PDB file of C-alpha atoms and ligand atoms in Angstrom:
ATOM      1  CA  UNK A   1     -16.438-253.559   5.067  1.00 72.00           C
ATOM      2  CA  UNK A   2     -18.677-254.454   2.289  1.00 77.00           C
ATOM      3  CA  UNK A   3     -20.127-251.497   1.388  1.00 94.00           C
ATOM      4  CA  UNK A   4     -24.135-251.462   0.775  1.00 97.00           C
ATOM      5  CA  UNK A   5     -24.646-247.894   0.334  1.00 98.00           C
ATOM      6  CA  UNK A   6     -21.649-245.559   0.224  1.00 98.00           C
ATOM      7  CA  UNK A   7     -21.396-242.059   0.070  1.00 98.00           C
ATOM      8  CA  UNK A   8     -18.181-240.312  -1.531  1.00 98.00           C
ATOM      9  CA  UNK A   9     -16.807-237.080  -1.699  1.00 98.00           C
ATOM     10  CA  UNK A  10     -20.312-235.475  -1.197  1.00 98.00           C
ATOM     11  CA  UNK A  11     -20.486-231.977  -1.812  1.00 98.00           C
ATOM     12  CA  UNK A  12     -23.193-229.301  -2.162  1.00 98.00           C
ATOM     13  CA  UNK A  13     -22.870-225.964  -2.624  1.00 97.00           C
ATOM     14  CA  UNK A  14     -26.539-223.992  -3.355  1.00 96.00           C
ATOM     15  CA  UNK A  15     -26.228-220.981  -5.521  1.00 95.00           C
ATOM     16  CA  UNK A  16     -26.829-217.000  -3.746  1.00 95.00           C
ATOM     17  CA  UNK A  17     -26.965-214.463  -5.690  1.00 96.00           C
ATOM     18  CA  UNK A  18     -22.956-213.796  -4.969  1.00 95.00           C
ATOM     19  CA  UNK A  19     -21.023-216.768  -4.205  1.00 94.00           C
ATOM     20  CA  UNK A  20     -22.175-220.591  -3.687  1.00 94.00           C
ATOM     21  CA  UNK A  21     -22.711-221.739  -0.275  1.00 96.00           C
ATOM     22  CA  UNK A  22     -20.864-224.945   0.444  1.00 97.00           C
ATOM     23  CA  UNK A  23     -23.790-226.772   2.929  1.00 97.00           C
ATOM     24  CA  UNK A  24     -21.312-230.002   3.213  1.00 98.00           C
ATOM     25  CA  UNK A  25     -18.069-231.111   1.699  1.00 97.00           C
ATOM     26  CA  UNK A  26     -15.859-234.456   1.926  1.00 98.00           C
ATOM     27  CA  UNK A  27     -18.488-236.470   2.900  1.00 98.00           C
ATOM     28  CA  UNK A  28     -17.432-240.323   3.202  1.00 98.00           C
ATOM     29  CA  UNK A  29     -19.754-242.580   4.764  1.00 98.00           C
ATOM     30  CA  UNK A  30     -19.831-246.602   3.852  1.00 98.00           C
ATOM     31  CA  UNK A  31     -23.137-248.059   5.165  1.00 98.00           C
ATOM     32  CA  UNK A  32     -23.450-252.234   5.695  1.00 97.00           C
ATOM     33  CA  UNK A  33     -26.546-253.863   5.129  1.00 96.00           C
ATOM     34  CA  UNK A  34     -28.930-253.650   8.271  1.00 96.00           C
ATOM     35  CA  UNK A  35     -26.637-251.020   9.839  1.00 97.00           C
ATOM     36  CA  UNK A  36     -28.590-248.021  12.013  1.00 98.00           C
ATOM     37  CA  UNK A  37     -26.524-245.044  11.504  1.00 98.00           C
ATOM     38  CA  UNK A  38     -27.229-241.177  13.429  1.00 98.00           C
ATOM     39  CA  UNK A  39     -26.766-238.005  12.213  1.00 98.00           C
ATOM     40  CA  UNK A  40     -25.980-235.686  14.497  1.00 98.00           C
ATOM     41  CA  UNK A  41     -24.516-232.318  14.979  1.00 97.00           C
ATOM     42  CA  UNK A  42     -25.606-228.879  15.576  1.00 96.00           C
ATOM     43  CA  UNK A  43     -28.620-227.488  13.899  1.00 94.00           C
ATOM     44  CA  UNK A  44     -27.895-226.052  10.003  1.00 93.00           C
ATOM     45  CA  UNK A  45     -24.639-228.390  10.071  1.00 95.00           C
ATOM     46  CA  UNK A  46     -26.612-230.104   7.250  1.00 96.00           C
ATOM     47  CA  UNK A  47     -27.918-233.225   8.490  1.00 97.00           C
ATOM     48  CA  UNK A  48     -30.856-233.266   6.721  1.00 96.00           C
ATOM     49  CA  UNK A  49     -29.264-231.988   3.684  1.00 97.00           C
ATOM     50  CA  UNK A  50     -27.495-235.545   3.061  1.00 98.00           C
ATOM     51  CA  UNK A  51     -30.316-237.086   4.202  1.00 97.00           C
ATOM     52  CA  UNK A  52     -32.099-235.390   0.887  1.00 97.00           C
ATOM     53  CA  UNK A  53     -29.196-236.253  -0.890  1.00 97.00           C
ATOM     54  CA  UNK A  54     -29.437-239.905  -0.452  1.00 98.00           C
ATOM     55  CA  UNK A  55     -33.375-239.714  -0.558  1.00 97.00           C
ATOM     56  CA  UNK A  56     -32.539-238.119  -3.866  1.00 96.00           C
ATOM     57  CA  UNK A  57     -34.110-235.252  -3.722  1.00 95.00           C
ATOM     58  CA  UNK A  58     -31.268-232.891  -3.313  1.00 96.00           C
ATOM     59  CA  UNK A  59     -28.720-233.357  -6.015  1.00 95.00           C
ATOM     60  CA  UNK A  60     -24.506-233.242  -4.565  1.00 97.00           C
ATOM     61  CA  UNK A  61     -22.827-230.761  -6.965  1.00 97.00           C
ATOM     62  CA  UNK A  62     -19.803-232.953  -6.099  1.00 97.00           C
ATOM     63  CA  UNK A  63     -19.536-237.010  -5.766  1.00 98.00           C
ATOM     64  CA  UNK A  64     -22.246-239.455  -5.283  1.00 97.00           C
ATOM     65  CA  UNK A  65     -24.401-242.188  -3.106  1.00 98.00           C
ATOM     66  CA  UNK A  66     -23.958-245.550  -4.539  1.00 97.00           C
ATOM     67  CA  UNK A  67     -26.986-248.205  -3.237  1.00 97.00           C
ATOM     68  CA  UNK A  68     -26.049-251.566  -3.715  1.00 95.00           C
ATOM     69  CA  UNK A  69     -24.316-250.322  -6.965  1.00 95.00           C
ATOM     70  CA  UNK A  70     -26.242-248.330  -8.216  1.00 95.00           C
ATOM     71  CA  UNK A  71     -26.246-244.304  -8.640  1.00 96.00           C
ATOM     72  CA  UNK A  72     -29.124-242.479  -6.208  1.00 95.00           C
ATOM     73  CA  UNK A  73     -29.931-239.259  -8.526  1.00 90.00           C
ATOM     74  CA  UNK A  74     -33.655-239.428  -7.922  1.00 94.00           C
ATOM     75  CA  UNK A  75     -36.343-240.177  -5.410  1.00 94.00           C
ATOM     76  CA  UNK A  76     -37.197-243.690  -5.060  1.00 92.00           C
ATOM     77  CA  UNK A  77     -39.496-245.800  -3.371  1.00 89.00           C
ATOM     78  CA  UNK A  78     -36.030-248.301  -1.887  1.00 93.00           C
ATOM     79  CA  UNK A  79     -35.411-245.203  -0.271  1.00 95.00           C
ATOM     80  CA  UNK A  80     -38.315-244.669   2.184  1.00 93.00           C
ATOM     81  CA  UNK A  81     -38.420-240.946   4.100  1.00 93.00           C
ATOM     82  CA  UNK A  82     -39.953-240.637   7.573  1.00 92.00           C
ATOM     83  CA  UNK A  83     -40.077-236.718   8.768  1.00 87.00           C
ATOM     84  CA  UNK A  84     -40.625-235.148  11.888  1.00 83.00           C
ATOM     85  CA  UNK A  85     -44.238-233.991  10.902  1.00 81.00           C
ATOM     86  CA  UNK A  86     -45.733-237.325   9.658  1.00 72.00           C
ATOM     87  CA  UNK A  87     -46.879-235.791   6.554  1.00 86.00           C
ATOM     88  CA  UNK A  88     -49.718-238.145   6.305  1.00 94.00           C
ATOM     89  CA  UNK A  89     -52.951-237.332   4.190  1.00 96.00           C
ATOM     90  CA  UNK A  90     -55.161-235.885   6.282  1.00 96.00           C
ATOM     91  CA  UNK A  91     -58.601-236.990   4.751  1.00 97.00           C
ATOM     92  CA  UNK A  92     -57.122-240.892   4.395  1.00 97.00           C
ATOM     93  CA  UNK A  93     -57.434-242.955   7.412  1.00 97.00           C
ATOM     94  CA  UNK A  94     -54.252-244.416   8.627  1.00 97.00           C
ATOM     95  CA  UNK A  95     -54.855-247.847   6.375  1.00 97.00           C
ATOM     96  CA  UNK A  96     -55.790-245.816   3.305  1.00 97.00           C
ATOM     97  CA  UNK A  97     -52.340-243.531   4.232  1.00 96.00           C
ATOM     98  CA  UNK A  98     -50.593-246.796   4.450  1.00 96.00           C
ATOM     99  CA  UNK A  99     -52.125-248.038   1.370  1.00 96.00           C
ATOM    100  CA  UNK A 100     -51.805-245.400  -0.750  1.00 94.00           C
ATOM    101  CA  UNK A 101     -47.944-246.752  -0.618  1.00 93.00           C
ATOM    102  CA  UNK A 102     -48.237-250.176  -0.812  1.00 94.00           C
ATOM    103  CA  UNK A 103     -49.983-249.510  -4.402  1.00 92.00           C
ATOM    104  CA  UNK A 104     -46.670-247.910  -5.501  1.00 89.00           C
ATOM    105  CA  UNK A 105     -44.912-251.197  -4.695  1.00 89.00           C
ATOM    106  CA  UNK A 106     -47.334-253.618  -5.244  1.00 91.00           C
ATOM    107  CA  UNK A 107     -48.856-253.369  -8.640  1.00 90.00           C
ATOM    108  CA  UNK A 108     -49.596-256.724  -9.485  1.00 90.00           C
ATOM    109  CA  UNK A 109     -50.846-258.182  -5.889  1.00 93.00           C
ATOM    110  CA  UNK A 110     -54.140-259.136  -5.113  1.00 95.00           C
ATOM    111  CA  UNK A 111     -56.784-257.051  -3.001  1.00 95.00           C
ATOM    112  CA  UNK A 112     -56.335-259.717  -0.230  1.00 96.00           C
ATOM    113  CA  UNK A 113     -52.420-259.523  -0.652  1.00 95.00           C
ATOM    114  CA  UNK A 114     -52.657-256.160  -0.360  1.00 96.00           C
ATOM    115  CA  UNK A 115     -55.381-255.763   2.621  1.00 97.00           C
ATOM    116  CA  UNK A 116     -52.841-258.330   4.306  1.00 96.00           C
ATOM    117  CA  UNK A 117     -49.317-256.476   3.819  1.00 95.00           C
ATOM    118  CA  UNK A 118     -51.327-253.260   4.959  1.00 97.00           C
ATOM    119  CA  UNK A 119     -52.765-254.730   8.356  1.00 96.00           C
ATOM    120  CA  UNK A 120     -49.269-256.339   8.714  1.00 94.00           C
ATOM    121  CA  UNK A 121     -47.467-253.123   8.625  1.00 94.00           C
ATOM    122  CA  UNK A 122     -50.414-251.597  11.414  1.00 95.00           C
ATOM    123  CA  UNK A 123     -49.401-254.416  13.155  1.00 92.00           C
ATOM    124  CA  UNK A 124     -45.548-253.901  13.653  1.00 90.00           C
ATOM    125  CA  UNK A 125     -46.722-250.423  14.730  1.00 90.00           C
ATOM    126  CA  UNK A 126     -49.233-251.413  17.246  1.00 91.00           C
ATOM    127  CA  UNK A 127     -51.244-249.212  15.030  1.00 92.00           C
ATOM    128  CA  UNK A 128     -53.574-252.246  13.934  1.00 92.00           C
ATOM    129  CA  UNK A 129     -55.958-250.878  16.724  1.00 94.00           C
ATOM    130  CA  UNK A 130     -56.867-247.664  15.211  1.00 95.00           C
ATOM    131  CA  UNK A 131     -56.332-248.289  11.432  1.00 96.00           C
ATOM    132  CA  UNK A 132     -59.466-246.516  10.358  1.00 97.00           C
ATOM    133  CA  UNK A 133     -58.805-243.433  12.072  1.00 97.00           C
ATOM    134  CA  UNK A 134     -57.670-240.135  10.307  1.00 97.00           C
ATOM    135  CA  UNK A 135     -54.589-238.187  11.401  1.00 95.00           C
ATOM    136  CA  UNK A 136     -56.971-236.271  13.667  1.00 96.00           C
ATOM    137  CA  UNK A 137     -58.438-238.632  15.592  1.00 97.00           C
ATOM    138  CA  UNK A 138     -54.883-239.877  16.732  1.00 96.00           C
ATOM    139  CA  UNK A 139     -52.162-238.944  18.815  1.00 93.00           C
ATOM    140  CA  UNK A 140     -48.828-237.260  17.572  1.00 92.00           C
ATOM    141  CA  UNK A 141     -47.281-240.034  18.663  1.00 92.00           C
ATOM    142  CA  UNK A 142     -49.606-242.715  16.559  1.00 94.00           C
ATOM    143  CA  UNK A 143     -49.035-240.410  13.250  1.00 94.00           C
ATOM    144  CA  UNK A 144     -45.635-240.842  13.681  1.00 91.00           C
ATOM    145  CA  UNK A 145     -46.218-244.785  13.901  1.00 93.00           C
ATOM    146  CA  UNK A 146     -48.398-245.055  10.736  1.00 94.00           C
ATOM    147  CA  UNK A 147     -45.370-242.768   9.316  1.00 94.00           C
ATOM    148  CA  UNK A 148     -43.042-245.440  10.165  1.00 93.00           C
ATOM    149  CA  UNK A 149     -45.552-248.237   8.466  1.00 93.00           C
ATOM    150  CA  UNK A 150     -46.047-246.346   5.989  1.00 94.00           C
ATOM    151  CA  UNK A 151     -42.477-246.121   5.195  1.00 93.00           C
ATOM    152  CA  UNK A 152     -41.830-250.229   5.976  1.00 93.00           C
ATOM    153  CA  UNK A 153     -44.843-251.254   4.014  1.00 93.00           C
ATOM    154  CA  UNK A 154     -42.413-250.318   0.908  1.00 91.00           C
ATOM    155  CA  UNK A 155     -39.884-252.882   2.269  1.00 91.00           C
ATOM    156  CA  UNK A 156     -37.203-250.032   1.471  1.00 93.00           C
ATOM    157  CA  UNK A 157     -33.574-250.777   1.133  1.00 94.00           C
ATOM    158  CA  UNK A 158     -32.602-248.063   2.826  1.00 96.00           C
ATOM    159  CA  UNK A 159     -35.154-246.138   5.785  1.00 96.00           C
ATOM    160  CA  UNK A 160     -34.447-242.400   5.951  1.00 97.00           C
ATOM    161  CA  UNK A 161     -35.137-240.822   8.917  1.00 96.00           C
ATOM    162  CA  UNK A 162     -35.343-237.137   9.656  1.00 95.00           C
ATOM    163  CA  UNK A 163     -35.999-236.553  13.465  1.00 94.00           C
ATOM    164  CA  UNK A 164     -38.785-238.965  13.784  1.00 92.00           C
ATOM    165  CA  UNK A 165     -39.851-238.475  17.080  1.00 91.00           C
ATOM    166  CA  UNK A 166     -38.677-234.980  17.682  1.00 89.00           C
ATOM    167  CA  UNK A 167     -41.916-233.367  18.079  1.00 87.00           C
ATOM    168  CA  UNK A 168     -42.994-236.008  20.784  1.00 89.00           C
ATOM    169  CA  UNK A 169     -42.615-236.038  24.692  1.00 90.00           C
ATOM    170  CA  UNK A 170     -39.996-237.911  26.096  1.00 91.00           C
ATOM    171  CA  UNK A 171     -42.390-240.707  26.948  1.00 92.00           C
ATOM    172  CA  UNK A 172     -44.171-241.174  23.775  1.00 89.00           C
ATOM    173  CA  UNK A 173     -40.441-241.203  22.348  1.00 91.00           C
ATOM    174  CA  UNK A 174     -39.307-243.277  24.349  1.00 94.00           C
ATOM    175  CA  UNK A 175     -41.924-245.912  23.403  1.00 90.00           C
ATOM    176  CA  UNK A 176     -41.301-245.394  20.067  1.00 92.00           C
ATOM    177  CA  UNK A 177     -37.379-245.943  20.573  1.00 94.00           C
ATOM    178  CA  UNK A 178     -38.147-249.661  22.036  1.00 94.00           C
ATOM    179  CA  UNK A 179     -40.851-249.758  19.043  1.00 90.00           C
ATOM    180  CA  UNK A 180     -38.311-249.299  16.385  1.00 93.00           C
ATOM    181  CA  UNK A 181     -35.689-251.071  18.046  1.00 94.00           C
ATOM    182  CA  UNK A 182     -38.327-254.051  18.363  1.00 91.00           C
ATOM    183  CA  UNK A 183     -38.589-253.685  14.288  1.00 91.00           C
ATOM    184  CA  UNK A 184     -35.130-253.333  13.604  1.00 90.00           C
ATOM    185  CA  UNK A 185     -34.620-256.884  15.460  1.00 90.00           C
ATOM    186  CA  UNK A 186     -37.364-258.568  13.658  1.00 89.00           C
ATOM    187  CA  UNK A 187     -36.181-256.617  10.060  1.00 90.00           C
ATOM    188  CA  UNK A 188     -32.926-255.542  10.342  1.00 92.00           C
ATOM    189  CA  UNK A 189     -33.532-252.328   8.016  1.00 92.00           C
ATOM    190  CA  UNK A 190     -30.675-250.538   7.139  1.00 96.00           C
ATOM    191  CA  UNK A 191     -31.119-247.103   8.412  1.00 97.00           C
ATOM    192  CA  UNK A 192     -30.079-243.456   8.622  1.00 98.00           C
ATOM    193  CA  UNK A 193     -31.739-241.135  11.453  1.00 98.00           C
ATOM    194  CA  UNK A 194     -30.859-237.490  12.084  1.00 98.00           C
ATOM    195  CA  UNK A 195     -31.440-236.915  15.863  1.00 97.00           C
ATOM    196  CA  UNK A 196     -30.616-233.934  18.129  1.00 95.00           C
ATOM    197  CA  UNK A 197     -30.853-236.697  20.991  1.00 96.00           C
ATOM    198  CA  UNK A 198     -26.986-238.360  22.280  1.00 97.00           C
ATOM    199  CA  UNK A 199     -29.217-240.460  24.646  1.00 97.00           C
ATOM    200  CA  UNK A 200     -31.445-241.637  21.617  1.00 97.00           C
ATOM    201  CA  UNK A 201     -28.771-241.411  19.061  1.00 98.00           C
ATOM    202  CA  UNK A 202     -26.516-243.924  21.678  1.00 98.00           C
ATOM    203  CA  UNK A 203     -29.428-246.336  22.221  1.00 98.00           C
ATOM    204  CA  UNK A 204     -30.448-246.929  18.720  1.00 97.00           C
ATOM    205  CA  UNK A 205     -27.307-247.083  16.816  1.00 98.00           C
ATOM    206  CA  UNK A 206     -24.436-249.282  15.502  1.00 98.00           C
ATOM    207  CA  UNK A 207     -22.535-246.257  14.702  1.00 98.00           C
ATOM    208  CA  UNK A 208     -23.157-242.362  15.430  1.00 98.00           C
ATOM    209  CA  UNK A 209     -21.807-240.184  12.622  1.00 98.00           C
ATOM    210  CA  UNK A 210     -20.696-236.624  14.351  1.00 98.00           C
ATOM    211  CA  UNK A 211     -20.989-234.014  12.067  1.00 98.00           C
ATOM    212  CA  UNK A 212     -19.103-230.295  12.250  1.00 97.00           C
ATOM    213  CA  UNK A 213     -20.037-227.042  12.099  1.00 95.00           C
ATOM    214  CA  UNK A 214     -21.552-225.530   9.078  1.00 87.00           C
ATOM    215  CA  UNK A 215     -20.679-223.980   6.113  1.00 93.00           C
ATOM    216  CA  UNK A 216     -18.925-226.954   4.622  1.00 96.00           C
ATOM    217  CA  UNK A 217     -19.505-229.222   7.556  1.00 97.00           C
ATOM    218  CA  UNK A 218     -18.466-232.710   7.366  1.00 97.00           C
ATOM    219  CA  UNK A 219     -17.735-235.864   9.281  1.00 98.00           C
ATOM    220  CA  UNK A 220     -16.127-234.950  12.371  1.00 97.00           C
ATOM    221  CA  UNK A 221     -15.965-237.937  13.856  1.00 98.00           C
ATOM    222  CA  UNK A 222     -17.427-241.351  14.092  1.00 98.00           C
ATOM    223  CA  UNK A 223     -18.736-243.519  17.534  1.00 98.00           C
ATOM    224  CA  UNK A 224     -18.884-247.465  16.792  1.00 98.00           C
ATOM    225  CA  UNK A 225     -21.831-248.181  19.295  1.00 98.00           C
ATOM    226  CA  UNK A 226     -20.823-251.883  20.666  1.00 98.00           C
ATOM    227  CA  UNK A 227     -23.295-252.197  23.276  1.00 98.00           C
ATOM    228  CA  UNK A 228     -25.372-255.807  22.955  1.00 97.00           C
ATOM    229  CA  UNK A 229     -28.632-256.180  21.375  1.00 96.00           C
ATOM    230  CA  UNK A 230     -31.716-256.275  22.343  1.00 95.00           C
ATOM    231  CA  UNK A 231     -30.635-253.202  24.475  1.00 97.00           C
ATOM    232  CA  UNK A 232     -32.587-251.784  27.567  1.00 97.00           C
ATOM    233  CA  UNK A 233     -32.847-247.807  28.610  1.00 96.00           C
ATOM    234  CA  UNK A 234     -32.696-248.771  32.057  1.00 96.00           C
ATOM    235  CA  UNK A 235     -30.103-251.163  32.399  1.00 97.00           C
ATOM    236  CA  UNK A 236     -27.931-249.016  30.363  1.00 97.00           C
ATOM    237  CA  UNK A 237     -27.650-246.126  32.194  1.00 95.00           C
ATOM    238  CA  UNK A 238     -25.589-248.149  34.787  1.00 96.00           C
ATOM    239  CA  UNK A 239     -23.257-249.436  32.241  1.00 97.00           C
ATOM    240  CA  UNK A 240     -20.440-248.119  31.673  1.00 98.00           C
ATOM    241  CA  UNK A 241     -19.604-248.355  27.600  1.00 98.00           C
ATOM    242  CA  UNK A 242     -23.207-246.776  27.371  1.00 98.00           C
ATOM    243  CA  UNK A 243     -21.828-243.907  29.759  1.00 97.00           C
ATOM    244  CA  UNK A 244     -18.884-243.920  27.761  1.00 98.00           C
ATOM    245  CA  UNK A 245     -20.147-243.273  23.931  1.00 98.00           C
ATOM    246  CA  UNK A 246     -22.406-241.082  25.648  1.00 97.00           C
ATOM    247  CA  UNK A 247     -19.451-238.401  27.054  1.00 97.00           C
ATOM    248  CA  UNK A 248     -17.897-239.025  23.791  1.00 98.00           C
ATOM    249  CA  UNK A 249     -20.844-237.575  21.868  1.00 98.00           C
ATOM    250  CA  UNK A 250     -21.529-234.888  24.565  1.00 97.00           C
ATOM    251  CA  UNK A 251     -18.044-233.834  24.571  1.00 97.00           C
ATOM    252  CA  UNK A 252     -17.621-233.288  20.565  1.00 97.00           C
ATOM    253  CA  UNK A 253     -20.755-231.880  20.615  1.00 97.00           C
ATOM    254  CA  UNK A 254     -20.152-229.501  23.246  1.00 96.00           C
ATOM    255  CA  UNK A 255     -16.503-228.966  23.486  1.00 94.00           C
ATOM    256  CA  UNK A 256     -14.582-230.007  20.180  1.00 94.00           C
ATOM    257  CA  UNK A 257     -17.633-228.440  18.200  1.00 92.00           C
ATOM    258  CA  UNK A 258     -19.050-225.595  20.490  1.00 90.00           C
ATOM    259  CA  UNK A 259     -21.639-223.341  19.101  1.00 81.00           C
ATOM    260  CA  UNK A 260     -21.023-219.600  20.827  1.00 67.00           C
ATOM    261  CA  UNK A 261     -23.945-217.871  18.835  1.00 65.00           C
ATOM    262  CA  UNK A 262     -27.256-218.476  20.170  1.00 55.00           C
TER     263      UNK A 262
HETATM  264  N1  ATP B 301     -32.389-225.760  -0.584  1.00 57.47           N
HETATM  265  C1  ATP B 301     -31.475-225.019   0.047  1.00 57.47           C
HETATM  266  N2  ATP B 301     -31.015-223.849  -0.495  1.00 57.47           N
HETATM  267  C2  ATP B 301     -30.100-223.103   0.138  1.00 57.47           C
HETATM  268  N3  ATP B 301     -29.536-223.426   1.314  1.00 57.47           N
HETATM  269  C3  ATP B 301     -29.944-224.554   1.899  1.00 57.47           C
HETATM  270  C4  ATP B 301     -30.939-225.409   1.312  1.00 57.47           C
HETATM  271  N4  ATP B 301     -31.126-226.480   2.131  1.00 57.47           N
HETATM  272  C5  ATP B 301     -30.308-226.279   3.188  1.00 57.47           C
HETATM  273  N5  ATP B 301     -29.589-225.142   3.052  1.00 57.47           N
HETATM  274  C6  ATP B 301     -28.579-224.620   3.983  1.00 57.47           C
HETATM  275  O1  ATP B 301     -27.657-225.659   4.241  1.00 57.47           O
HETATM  276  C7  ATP B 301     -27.270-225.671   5.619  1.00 57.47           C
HETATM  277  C8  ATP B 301     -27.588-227.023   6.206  1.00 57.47           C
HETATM  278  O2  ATP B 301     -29.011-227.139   6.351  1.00 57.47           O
HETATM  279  P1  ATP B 301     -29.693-228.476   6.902  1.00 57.47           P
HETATM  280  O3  ATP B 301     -31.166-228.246   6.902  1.00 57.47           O
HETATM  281  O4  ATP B 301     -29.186-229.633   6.158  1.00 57.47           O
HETATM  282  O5  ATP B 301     -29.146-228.517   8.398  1.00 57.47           O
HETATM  283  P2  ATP B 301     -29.567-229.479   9.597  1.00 57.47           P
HETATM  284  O6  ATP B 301     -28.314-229.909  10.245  1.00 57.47           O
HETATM  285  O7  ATP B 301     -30.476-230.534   9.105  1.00 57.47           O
HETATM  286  O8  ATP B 301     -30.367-228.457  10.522  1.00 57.47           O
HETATM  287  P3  ATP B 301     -31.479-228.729  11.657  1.00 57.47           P
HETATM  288  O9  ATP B 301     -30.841-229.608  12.670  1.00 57.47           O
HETATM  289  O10 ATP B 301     -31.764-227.346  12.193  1.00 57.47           O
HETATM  290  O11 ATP B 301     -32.651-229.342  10.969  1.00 57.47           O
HETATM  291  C9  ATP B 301     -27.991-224.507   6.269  1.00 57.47           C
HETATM  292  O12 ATP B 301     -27.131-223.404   6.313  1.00 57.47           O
HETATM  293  C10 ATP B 301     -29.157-224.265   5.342  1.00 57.47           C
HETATM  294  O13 ATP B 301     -29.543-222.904   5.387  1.00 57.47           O
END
């Protein structure tokens, strides 16, 4: 496979006041463009610790991320975050939130160029509605949305996501699932998500990356979703591949990679 973003060997141990603690070793991941790839594994396995790495905020004390050959070793806006808690500005109204990012990435538009790529973003959201609302005067579910525009208006190479829709009842995520899978069609983003959720992680992804038990977790093993696009919830959950990759995450989740502490 043609490799767009790679990581190799990743490593990081953070320094305690007696020995280092190795968070993740031997990490080897080879991303194609337009790929959606899951994290997921138990909590403190270090999901969103190479998630940080690739967002370059977290340097590996070992190996590297290569994006379309190049080195990641620092934040970047091709490398667009969304987190759990939408982390927008709280006194900005969702355009000006949205905004405030498009400015980063385009300096030299116009005001009209820039009013336009802003609404457009709103739009893909179904956020174009309520764009002159503040976080407060929207649901948890819309913050997460302008998040997500927010985070496309940057046309990133690569869209990080850490949980995204954790904090949201299983209908509001659920809408947001068909939302992003709607935007992947019409994009075709390349895309890492960290997800506690097999049903979510099976629906959304080309491949689900399983990762073991912490200290020095790594790649346990790896589920090559093959299930046809566009995909339905519904229909799926009579079919019997999406049954399949579903046991297969449950069961190295559950049995291969048991957690016996609470
Ligand atoms: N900056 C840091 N300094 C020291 N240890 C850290 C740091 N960041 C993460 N760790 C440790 O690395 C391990 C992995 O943490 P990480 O947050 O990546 O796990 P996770 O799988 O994302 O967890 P969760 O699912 O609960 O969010 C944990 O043991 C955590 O305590």
């Amino acid at each position: 496979m043609d490799a767009y973003l790679e990581l190799t060997d990743v490593e990081i141990a953070f320094p305690t006041p007696t020995v280092p603690f190795v968070a993740i070793q031997n990490i080897n991941l080879k991303i194609a463009k337009g790929e959606f790839i899951s994290l997921i594994g138990h909590s403190g396995c270090g999901k969103s610790t190479v998630l940080n790495i690739v967002a370059g905020l977290y340097q590996a004390t070992k190996g590297g991320v290569i994006l379309e050959g190049r080195e990641v070793n620092q934040p970047g806006p091709e490398r667009a975050v969304v987190f759990q808690n939408h982390s927008l500005l709280p006194w900005m109204t969702a355009y000006q939130n949205v905004e405030l990012a498009v400015k980063q990435v385009m300096k030299n538009a116009s005001k009209g160029e820039i009013k336009d790529w802003i609404e457009h973003n709103l739009k893909l959201v179904h956020m174009d509605h309520a764009m002159h609302k503040r976080p407060d005067e929207i649901s948890g579910g819309m913050k997460q949305r302008v998040g997500i525009a927010r985070a496309l208006s940057m046309q990133p190479k690569v869209l990080l996501m850490d949980e995204p829709f954790g904090a949201l009842d299983a209908l509001t995520r659920a809408h947001l699932q068909d939302s992003l899978m709607e935007i992947q069609n019409e994009l075709n983003n390349t895309v890492i998500m960290i997800t506690h959720d097999v049903d979510e992680a099976v629906l959304l992804s080309d491949r689900i990356v399983m990762m073991t038990n912490g200290p020095a977790a790594t790649i346990g093993e790896i589920a090559d979703i093959k299930l046809t696009r566009p995909r339905n919830r519904v229909v799926l959950t009579e079919d019997a591949d999406y049954n399949r990759y579903r046991q297969q995450v449950l069961s190295f989740l559950y049995e291969k990679q048991a957690k016996t502490e609470l």
